[in-house]
Coordinates of C-alpha atoms in Angstrom, one line a residue:
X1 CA 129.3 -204.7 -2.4
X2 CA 126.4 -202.2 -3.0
X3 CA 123.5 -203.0 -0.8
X4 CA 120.4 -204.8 -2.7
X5 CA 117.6 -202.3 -3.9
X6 CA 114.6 -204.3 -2.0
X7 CA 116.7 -205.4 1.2
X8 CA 114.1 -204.4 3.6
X9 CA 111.0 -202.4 4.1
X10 CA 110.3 -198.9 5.4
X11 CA 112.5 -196.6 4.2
X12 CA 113.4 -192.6 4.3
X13 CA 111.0 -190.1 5.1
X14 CA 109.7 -188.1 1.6
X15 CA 110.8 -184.7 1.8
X16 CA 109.9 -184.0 5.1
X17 CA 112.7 -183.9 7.8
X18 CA 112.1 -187.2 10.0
X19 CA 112.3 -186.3 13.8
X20 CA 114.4 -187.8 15.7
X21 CA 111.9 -188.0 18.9
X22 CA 109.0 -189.2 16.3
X23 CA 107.1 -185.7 16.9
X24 CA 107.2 -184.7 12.7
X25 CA 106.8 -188.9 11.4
X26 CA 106.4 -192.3 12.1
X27 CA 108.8 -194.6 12.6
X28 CA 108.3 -196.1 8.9
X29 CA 108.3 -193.5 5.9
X30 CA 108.4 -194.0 2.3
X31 CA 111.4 -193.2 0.0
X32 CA 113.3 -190.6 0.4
X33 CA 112.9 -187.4 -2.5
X34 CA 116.7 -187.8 -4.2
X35 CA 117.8 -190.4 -2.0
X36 CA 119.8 -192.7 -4.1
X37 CA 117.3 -194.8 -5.8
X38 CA 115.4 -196.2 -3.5
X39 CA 117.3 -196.5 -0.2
X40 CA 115.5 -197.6 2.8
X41 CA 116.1 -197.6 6.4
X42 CA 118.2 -199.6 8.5
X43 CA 117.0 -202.4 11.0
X44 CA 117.5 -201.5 14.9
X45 CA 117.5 -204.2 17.5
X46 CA 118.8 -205.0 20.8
X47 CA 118.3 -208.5 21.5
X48 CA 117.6 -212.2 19.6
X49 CA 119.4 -213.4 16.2
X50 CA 121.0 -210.5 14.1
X51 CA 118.9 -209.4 11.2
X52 CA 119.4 -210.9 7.8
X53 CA 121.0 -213.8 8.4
X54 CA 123.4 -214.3 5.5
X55 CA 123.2 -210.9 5.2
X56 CA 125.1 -210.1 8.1
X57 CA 127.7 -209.7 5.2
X58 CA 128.6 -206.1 5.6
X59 CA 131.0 -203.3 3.7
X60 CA 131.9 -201.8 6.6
X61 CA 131.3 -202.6 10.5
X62 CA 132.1 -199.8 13.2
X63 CA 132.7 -201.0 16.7
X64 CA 131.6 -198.5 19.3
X65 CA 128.3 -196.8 19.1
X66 CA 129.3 -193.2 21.1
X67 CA 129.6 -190.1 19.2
X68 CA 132.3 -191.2 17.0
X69 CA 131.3 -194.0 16.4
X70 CA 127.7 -192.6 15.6
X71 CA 129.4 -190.0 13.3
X72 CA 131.8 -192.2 11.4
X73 CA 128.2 -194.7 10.7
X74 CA 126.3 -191.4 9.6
X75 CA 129.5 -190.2 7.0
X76 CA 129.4 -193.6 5.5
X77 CA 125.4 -193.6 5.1
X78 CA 126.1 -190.9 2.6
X79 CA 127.4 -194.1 0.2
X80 CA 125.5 -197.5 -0.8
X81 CA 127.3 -199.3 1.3
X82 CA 125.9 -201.7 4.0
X83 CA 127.2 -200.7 7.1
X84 CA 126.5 -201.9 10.4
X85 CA 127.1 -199.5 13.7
X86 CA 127.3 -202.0 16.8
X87 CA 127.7 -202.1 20.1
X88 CA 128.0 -203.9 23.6
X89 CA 125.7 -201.6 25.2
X90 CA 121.5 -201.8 25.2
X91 CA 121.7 -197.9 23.4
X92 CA 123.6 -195.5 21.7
X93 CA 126.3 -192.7 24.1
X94 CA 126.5 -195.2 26.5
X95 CA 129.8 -194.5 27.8
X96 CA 132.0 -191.7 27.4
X97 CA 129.6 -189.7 25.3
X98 CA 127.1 -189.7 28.2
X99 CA 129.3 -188.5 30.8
X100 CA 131.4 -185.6 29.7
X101 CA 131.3 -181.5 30.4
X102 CA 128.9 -180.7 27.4
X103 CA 131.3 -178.3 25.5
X104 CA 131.7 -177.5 22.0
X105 CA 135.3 -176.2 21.9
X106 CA 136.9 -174.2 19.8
X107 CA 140.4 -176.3 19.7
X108 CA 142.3 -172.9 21.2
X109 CA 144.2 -175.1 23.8
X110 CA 145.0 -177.9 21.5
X111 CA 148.6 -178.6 21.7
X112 CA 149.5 -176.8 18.1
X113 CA 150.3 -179.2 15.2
X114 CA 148.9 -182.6 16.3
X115 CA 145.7 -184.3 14.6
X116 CA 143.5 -183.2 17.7
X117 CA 144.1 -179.3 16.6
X118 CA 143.4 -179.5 13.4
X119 CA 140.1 -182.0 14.0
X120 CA 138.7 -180.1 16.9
X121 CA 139.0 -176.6 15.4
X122 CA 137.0 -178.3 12.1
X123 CA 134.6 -180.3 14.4
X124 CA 133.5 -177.3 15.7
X125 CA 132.8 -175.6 13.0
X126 CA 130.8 -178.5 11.2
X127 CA 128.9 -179.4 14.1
X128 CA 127.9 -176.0 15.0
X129 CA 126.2 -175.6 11.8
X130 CA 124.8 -179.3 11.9
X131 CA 123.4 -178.7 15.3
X132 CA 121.4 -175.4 13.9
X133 CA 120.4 -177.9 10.9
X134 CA 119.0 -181.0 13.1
X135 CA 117.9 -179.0 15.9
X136 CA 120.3 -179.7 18.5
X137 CA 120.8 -177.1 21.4
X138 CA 124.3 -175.1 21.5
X139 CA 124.1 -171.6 23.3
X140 CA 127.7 -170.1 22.0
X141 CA 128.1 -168.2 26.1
X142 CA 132.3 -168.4 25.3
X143 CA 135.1 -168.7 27.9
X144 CA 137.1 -167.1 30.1
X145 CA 140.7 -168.4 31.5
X146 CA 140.5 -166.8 34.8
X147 CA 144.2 -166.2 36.8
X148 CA 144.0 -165.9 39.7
X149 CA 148.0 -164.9 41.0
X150 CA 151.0 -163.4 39.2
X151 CA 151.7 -166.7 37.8
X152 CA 148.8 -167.6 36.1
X153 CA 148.4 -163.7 35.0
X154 CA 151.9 -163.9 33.0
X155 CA 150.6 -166.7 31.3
X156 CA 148.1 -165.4 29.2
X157 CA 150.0 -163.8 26.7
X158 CA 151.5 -167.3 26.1
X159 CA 148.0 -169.1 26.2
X160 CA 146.9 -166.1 23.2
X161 CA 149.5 -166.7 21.3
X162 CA 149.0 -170.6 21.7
X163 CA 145.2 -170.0 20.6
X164 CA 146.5 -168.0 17.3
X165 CA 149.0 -171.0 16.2
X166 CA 145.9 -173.6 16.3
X167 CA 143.7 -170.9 14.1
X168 CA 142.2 -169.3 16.6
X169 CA 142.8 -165.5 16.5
X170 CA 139.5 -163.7 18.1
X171 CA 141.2 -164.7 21.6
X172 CA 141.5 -161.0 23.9
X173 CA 143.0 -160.7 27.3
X174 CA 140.7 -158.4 29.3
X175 CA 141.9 -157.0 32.9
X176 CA 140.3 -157.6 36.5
X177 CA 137.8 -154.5 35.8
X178 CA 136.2 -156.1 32.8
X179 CA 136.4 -159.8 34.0
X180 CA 134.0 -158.6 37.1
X181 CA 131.1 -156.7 35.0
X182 CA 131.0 -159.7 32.9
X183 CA 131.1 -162.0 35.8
X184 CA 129.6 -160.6 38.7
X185 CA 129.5 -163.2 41.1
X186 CA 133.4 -164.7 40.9
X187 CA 135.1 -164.7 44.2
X188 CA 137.9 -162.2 45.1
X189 CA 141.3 -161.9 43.7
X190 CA 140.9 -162.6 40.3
X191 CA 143.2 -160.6 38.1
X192 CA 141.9 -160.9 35.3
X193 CA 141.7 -163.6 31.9
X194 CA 141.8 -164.7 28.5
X195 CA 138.6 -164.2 26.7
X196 CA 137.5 -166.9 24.4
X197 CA 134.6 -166.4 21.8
X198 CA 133.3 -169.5 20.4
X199 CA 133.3 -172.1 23.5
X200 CA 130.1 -173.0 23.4
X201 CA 127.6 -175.3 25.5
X202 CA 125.9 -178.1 24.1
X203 CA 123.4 -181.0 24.3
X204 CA 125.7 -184.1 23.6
X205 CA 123.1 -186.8 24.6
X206 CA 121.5 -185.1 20.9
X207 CA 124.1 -184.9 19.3
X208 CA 124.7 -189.0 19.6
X209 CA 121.1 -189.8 19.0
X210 CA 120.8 -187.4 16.0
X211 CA 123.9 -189.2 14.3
X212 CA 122.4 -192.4 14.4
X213 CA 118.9 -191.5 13.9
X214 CA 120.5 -190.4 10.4
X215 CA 122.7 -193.2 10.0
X216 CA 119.6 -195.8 10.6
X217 CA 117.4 -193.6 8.2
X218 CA 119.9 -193.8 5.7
X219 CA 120.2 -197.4 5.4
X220 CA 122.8 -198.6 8.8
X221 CA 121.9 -201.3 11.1
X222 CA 122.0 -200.4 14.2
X223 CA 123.1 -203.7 16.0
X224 CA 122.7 -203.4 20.3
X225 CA 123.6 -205.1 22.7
X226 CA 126.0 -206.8 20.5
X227 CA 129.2 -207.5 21.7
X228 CA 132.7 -208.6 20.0
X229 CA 134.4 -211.5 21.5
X230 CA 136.6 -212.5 19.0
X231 CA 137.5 -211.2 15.1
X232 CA 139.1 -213.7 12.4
X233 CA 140.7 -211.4 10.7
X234 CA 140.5 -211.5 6.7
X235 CA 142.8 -212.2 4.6
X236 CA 144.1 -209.7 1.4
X237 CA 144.7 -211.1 -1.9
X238 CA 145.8 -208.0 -3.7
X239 CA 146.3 -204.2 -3.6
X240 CA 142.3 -203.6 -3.9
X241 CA 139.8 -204.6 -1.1
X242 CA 139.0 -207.5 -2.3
X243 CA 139.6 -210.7 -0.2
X244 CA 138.0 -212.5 2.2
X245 CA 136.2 -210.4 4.6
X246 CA 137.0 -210.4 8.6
X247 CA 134.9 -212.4 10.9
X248 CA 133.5 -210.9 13.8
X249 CA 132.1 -213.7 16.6
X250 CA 129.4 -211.5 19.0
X251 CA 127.3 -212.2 21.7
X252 CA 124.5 -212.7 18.9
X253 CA 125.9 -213.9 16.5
X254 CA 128.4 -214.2 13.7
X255 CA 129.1 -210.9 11.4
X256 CA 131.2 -210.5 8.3
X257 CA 132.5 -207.3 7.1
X258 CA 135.3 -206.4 4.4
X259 CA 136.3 -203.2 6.3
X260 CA 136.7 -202.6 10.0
X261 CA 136.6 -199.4 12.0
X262 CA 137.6 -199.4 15.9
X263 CA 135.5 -196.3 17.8
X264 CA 135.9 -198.5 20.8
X265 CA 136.9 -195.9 23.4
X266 CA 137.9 -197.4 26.7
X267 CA 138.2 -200.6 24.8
X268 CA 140.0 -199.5 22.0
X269 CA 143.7 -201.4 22.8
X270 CA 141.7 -204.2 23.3
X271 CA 139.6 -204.3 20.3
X272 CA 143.2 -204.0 18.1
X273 CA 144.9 -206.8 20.3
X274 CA 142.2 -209.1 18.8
X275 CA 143.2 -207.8 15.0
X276 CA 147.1 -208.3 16.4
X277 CA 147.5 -204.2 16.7
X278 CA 149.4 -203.2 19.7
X279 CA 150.1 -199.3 19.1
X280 CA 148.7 -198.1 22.2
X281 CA 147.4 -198.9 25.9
X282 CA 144.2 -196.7 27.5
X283 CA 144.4 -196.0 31.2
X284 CA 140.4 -195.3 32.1
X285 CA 141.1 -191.5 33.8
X286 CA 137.9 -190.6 35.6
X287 CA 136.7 -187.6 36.1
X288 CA 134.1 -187.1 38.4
X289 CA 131.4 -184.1 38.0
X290 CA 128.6 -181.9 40.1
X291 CA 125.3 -180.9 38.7
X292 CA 124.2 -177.9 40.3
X293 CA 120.2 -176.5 40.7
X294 CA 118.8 -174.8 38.2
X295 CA 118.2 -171.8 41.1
X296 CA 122.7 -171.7 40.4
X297 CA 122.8 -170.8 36.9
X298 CA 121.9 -166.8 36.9
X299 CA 125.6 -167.2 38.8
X300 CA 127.4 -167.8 35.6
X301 CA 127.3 -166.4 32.4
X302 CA 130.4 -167.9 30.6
X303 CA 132.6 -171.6 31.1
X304 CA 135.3 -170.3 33.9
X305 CA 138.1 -172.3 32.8
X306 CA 141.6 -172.6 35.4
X307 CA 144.8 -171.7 33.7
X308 CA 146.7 -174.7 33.0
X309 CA 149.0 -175.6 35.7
X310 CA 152.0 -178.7 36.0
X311 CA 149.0 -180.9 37.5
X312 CA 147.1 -180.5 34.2
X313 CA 144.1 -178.0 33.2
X314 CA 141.9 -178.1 36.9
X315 CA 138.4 -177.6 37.4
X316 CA 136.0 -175.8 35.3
X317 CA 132.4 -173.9 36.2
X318 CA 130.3 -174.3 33.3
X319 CA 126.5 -173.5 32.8
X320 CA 124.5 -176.3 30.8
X321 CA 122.0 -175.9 27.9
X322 CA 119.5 -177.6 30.3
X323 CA 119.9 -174.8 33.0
X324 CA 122.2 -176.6 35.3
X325 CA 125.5 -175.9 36.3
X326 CA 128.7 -178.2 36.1
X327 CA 131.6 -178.1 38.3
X328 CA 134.1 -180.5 37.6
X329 CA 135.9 -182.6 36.4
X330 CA 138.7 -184.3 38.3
X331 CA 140.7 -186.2 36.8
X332 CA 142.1 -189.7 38.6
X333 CA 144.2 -192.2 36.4
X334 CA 142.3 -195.5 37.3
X335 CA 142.5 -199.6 36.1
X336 CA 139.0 -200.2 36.1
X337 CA 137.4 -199.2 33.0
X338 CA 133.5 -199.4 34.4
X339 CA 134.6 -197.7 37.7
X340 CA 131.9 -195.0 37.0
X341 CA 131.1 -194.3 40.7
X342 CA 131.7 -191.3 42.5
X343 CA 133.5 -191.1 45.7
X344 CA 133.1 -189.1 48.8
X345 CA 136.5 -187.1 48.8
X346 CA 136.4 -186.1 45.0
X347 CA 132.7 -184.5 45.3
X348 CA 133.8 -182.5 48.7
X349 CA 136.8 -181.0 46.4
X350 CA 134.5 -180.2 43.3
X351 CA 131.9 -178.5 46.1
X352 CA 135.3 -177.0 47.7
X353 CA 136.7 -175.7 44.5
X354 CA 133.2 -174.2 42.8
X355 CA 132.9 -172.1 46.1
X356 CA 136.4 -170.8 45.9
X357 CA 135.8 -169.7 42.0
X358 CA 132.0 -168.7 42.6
X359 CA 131.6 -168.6 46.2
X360 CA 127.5 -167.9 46.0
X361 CA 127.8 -171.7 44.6
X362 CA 128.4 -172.9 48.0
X363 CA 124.7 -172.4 49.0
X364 CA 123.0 -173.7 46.3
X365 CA 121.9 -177.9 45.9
X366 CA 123.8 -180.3 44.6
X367 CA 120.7 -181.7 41.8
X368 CA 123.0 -185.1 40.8
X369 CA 126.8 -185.7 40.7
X370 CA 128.4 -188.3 37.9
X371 CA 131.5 -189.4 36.6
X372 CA 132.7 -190.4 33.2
X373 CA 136.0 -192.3 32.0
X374 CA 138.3 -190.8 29.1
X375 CA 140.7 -192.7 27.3
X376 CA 143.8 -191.7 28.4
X377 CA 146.8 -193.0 25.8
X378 CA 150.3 -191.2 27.5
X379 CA 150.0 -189.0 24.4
X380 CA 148.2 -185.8 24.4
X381 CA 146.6 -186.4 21.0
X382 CA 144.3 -188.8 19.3
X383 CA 145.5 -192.8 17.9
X384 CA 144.0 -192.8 14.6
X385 CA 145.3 -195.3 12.1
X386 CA 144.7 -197.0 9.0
X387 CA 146.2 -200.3 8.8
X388 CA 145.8 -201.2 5.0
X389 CA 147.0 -204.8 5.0
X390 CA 144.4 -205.3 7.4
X391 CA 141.6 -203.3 6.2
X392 CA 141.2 -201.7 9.5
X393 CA 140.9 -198.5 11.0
X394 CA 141.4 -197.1 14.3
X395 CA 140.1 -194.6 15.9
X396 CA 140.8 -194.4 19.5
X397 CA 142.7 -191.8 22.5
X398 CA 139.7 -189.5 21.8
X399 CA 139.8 -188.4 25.4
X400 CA 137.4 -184.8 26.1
X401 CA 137.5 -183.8 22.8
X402 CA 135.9 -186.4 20.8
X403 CA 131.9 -184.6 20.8
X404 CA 133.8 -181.1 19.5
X405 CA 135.6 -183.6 16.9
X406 CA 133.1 -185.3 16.6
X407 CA 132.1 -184.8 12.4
X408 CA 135.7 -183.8 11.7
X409 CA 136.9 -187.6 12.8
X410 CA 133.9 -189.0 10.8
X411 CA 135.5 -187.4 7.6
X412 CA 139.1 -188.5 8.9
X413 CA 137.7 -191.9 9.2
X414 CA 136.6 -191.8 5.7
X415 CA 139.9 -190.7 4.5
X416 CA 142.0 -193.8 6.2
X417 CA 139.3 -196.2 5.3
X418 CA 140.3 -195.0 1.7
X419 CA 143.8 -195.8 2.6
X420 CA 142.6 -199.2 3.4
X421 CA 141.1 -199.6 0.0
X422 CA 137.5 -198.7 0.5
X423 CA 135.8 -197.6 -2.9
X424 CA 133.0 -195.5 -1.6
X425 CA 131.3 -195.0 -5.0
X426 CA 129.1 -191.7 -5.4
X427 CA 127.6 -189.7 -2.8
X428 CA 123.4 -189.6 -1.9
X429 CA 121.7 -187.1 0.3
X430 CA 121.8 -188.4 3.8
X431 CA 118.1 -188.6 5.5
X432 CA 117.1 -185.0 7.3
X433 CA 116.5 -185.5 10.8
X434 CA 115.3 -183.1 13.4
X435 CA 116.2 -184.4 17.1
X436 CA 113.8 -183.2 20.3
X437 CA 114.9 -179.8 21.9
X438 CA 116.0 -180.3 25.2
X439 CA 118.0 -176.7 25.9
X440 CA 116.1 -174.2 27.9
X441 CA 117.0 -171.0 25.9
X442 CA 115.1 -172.5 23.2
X443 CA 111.2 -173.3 22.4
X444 CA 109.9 -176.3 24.8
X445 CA 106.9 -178.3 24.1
X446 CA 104.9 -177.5 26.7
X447 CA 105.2 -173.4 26.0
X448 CA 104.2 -174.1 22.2
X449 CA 100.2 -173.3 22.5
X450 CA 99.7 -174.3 18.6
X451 CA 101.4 -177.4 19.4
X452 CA 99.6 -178.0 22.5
X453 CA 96.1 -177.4 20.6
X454 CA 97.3 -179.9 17.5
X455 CA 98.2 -182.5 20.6
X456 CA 96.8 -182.5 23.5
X457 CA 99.6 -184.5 25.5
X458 CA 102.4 -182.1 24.9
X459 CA 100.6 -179.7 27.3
X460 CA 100.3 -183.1 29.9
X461 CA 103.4 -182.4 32.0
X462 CA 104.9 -185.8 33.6
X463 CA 108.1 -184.9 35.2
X464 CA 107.7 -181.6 36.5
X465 CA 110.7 -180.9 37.6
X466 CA 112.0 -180.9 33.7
X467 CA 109.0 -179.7 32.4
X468 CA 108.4 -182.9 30.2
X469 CA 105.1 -183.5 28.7
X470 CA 103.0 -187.0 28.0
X471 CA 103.4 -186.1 24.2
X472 CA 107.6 -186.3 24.3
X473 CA 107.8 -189.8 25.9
X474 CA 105.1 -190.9 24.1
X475 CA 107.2 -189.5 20.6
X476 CA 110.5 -190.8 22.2
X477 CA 109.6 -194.1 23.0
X478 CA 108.2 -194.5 19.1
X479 CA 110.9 -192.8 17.3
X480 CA 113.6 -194.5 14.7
X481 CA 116.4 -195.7 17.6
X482 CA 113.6 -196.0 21.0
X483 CA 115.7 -196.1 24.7
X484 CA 115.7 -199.2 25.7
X485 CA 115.0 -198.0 29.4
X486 CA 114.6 -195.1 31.7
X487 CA 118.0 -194.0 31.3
X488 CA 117.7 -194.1 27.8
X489 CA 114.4 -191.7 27.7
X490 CA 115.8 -189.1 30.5
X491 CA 118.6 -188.5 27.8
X492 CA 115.9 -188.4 24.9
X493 CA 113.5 -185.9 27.2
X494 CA 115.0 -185.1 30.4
X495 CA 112.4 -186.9 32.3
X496 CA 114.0 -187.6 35.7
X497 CA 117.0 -185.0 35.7
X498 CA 115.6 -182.5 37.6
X499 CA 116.2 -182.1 41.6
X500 CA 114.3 -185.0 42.5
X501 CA 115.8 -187.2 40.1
X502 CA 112.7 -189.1 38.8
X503 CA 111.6 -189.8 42.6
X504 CA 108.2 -188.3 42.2
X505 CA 107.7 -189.1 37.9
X506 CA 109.2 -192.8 37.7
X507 CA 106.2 -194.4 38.0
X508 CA 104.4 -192.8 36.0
X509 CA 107.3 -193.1 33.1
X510 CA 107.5 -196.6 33.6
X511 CA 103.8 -196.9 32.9
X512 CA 104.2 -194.7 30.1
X513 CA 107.0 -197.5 29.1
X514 CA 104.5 -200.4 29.8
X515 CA 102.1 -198.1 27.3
X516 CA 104.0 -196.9 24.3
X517 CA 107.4 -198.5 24.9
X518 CA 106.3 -202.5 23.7
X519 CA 108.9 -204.0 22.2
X520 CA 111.5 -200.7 21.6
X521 CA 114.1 -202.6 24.3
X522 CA 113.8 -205.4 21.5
X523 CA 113.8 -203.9 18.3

């Protein structure tokens, strides 16, 4: 089913790249130069009666609207499809892909062979050149393994040789000497480490918001606050993908779609009960997080990762594109899956453990602490799977990885909805899009004079603490997929990160809400 020419209005911006934040366009653009004969946008909402009515008839639906889910939407925008990208939450990232460490790795410490390798070490290198393309923050600082006894020490050779099996051959043990000039401030009795060039640091609240800002602009629905209760599963009457389509009962209403894909995350096993798939049961494994003052990060130049140990891979020091630093994470095998709090014993052994690897870390403020849930599976790789008789796809035990893998799963996706009998027909340009920097090594609104002079507002600074201007809430809360709250624009702008966590600019962004934000919770 190709999606009708003059489905909807609006459409894809004309040549110009569309930014994400709404700085470079409107919200509605004409045609897109060489986009496929007239394809138009997609309809975003949160709330009321799903858009089109009988035309909630889709090619493909993808549960789960976090960074896989966001990719796997954008890969499929490059077809005439209709596709629909929904979602139980109010926004896009709202689970995992929120709440993780912010690397881009390299896939070095993959276990060699499985799916994760091969995806991670790919992701990386398609999302590092997407993120110089749509404007998303990475700072490529690299790694170091530190050891820190005999023990660990031995183990290096065995790590480098690990890191050469999954592709990965730039990977150079350097002694205690070098390890101190090229980070000063670690504590005592560190022997010395395995260099890794390539980890990276990264913006991943961009990174979801850029893939759907494409996916939208390139003709996806994006359908919040949307939640699956219940799927009638279609039924197959041949070796093609024809059949009746699968019925999807949601909080809003019903949706039909002739292909399925699961990016579910914590939900995943649950989402494939419902289609009678029982391959695999997530335990929620939480790991809780520090965010450390921006006064911290001069005190780390590279990620300090542990050796791996017979507990698992420890606690990592990590500076942020956004100035910070991150200790963290722990790692505690829960049954809740929303228990996102953070307790007083696991915070105590982050602060404990940062001053024993940087001990100057001690004395500096703790700006927020977090946690975030991974899908833990009892098998240290991912549970994709194309179920053909079905036409269904999942895509679940993503765990850490899933931001690095992020574009490599998209394509994987693709390949097992072809498995399932998806004809994807010929390829169209997808929509450019541009998101809002929000990385400090890089060019901020606020120090752009030219910018500044064109708009007065981007030199109005609201949340001083983050250095956010008027202009940038004012762009994010009228851009293609608006935050349907605060939350929502401090991962758009940063507004209400910063040490006093939005206690002195709240009311002021809440008016800025009231001003410019009019009906983006309901769109």
């Amino acid at each position: 089913m190709t999606r009708p020419g003059h489905r909807r209005t609006g459409g894809r911006d004309g040549g110009r790249t569309v930014a994400a934040n709404g700085l470079e366009s409107p919200r509605s653009v004409g045609p897109a130069a060489g986009g496929g004969g007239g394809r138009v946008s997609g309809h975003v909402s949160r709330r009321g009666p799903l858009p089109g009515g009988a035309e909630g008839a889709y090619d493909v639906v993808v549960v789960g609207a976090g960074v896989v889910g966001a990719a796997i939407a954008r890969a499929l925008a490059r077809y005439r499809l209709r596709v629909a990208l929904v979602d139980a939450a109010d926004d896009v990232g709202e689970g995992t892909s929120k709440a993780n460490t912010a690397i881009l790795h390299t896939g070095f410490d993959a276990a060699p062979g499985t799916l994760e390798a091969g995806l991670v070490r790919a992701g990386h290198r398609l999302l590092t050149a997407y993120a110089a393309e749509a404007g998303i923050p990475v700072e490529p600082v690299g790694a170091l393994l530190v050891a820190w006894d005999e023990e660990q020490l031995a183990a290096l050779p065995g790590l480098a040789a690990k890191s050469a099996r999954n592709g990965h051959h730039a990977t150079r043990i350097v002694g205690a000497d070098e390890l101190r000039r090229r980070e000063p401030h670690l504590g005592p009795g560190a022997l010395g480490a395995l260099a890794v060039p390539g980890e990276s640091i990264v913006c991943p609240w961009s990174t979801t918001l850029a893939y759907a800002t494409q996916a939208v602009l390139s003709g996806v629905d994006l359908l919040l606050g949307c939640r699956v209760t219940d799927v009638v599963p279609g039924t197959r009457t041949g070796t093609g993908d024809d059949g009746a389509p699968h019925r999807l009962v949601t909080t809003r209403g019903p949706l039909t779609a002739r292909f399925l894909v699961n990016a579910c995350g914590l939900y995943a096993d649950g989402f494939d009960a419902l289609l009678g798939v029982r391959d695999f049961t997530v335990t929620p494994r939480r790991g809780q997080l520090l965010v450390l003052d921006k006064d911290a990060r001069p005190l780390v130049r590279h990620i300090l990762l542990p050796v791996p140990g017979p507990l698992g891979k420890g606690v990592l020091v990590t500076p942020t594109v956004y100035g910070n630093v991150l200790v963290g994470p722990t790692a505690e095998d829960l049954h809740d899956r929303t228990a996102t709090g953070t307790t007083a014993d696991g915070l105590a052994g982050l602060r404990e453990q940062g001053a024993r690897i940087v001990p100057a870390l001690a004395e500096e403020e703790v700006t927020a602490a977090y946690a975030g849930l991974r899908a833990a599976t009892g098998r240290e790789d991912y549970r994709c799977a194309a179920h053909p008789a079905l036409r269904y796809v999942t895509v679940g035990g993503i765990r850490s990885t899933g931001l690095s893998a992020s574009l490599a799963l998209a394509e994987h996706a693709l390949g097992l909805l072809g498995e399932c009998g998806l004809r994807t027909g010929p390829e169209a340009p997808l929509a450019p899009v541009r998101v809002p920097n929000l990385g400090e090594a890089f060019p901020r609104p606020y120090r752009d004079a030219a910018a500044v002079a064109r708009d007065p507002e981007l030199g109005a600074v609201v949340c001083h603490c983050e250095h956010v201007t008027r202009g940038e809430v004012r762009a994010a809360l009228a851009s293609p997929v608006p935050p349907a709250g605060l939350a929502g624009l401090r991962r758009r702008t940063r507004a209400g990160a910063g040490r006093c966590q939005g206690g002195h600019c709240r009311p002021t962004l809440r008016a800025l809400v009231e001003e410019y934000g009019k009906g983006a919770g309901a769109r």
